[in-house]
XYZ file of C-alpha atoms in Angstrom:
125
model
C -18.448 0.983 15.166
C -21.514 -0.241 13.337
C -21.053 1.720 10.147
C -17.624 1.205 9.591
C -18.801 -2.325 9.605
C -21.414 -1.338 6.793
C -18.501 0.390 4.873
C -16.150 -2.483 4.832
C -18.671 -4.932 4.278
C -19.466 -3.249 1.057
C -16.025 -2.601 0.028
C -15.477 -3.662 -3.557
C -11.884 -6.352 -2.540
C -11.582 -7.047 -6.695
C -11.141 -3.472 -7.357
C -8.997 -3.023 -4.427
C -6.603 -5.547 -5.453
C -6.587 -4.480 -9.453
C -6.066 -1.203 -8.323
C -2.971 -2.240 -6.210
C -1.046 -4.994 -8.793
C -1.661 -2.005 -12.110
C -0.324 0.777 -9.763
C 3.058 -0.978 -8.718
C 3.540 -2.540 -11.926
C 2.966 0.669 -13.378
C 6.705 1.593 -10.741
C 7.752 -1.718 -11.634
C 7.403 -1.589 -15.404
C 8.613 1.907 -15.115
C 11.628 1.190 -13.116
C 13.066 -1.508 -15.211
C 13.058 1.041 -18.321
C 15.107 3.933 -16.242
C 17.728 0.831 -15.571
C 19.959 3.317 -13.542
C 22.949 2.779 -11.337
C 21.720 4.712 -7.828
C 18.467 2.024 -8.055
C 17.300 -1.083 -7.345
C 14.131 -2.828 -7.576
C 13.882 -5.072 -4.165
C 11.269 -6.834 -6.141
C 11.060 -7.142 -10.591
C 7.377 -8.796 -10.821
C 4.575 -9.488 -8.616
C 2.734 -12.826 -7.981
C 0.321 -13.921 -8.158
C -1.378 -12.948 -5.385
C 0.090 -9.898 -4.351
C -1.692 -6.806 -3.366
C 0.808 -4.218 -2.406
C 0.378 -1.271 -0.636
C 3.894 0.246 -1.793
C 6.821 -1.014 -3.746
C 10.229 -1.316 -1.998
C 13.494 0.186 -3.647
C 16.985 0.391 -2.700
C 18.599 3.488 -3.569
C 22.243 4.938 -3.046
C 22.527 5.681 0.207
C 24.511 8.957 -0.167
C 21.022 9.812 -1.768
C 18.592 8.362 -0.087
C 17.687 11.560 2.762
C 18.030 13.868 -0.537
C 14.954 11.925 -2.377
C 12.698 11.656 0.065
C 13.557 15.566 1.212
C 12.819 16.355 -2.552
C 10.001 13.743 -2.960
C 7.985 15.337 0.114
C 8.612 18.947 -1.175
C 6.614 17.663 -3.811
C 4.375 16.259 -1.973
C 5.162 12.768 -2.602
C 5.510 10.466 0.646
C 8.573 7.568 0.555
C 8.622 6.001 4.005
C 11.883 4.014 5.237
C 10.689 0.303 6.317
C 13.696 -0.188 8.046
C 14.993 2.505 10.138
C 17.882 2.141 12.653
C 16.883 1.880 16.545
C 19.723 1.761 18.592
C 17.366 0.956 21.266
C 17.504 -2.713 19.943
C 20.223 -4.811 18.416
C 20.513 -5.038 15.071
C 22.876 -5.670 11.764
C 23.135 -3.021 9.871
C 21.819 -4.540 5.930
C 21.437 -1.877 2.686
C 17.812 -2.169 3.715
C 18.407 -0.404 6.556
C 20.404 2.732 4.775
C 18.766 2.594 1.659
C 15.560 1.689 1.432
C 13.006 3.830 0.464
C 8.967 2.726 -0.888
C 6.983 4.494 -3.433
C 3.438 3.907 -2.438
C 0.857 2.313 -4.747
C -1.960 1.388 -2.394
C -5.910 2.143 -4.142
C -6.413 5.377 -3.449
C -4.033 6.394 -6.401
C -4.450 5.915 -10.354
C -2.229 5.917 -12.777
C -1.729 9.413 -12.924
C 0.072 8.849 -9.319
C 2.200 6.641 -10.196
C 3.635 8.236 -13.460
C 3.862 11.746 -11.508
C 5.818 10.016 -8.470
C 8.249 8.017 -10.725
C 8.936 11.337 -13.060
C 9.739 13.088 -9.754
C 11.804 9.876 -8.768
C 13.613 9.319 -12.398
C 14.723 13.557 -12.498
C 16.249 13.730 -8.636
C 18.218 10.019 -9.854
C 19.058 11.309 -13.148
């Protein structure tokens, strides 16, 4: 535990924030250029204090499972953050049936963001 605390104390938070923001900005800008009816950005810009782990998008509901499957085949994980759990009351929204997230955390660089968006665009064409 002590070693873990020392590691946490040595993290360069400015670098972490910068990497996440640059990765998210790349995804957002790339998908804005794509401008396809099968995908919608949930957020089309970053606010000054944003430090995202992922960029959520809405894809055509008939394509979401296919998109996630094809991305996984390329070893790109796209989680869905609004799953339906029938044990709890809910109101079905577009988030439940269309949302996927593109990972943009500090473990990845712009080459990874390019690969991720290239694959997504190819699937949605």
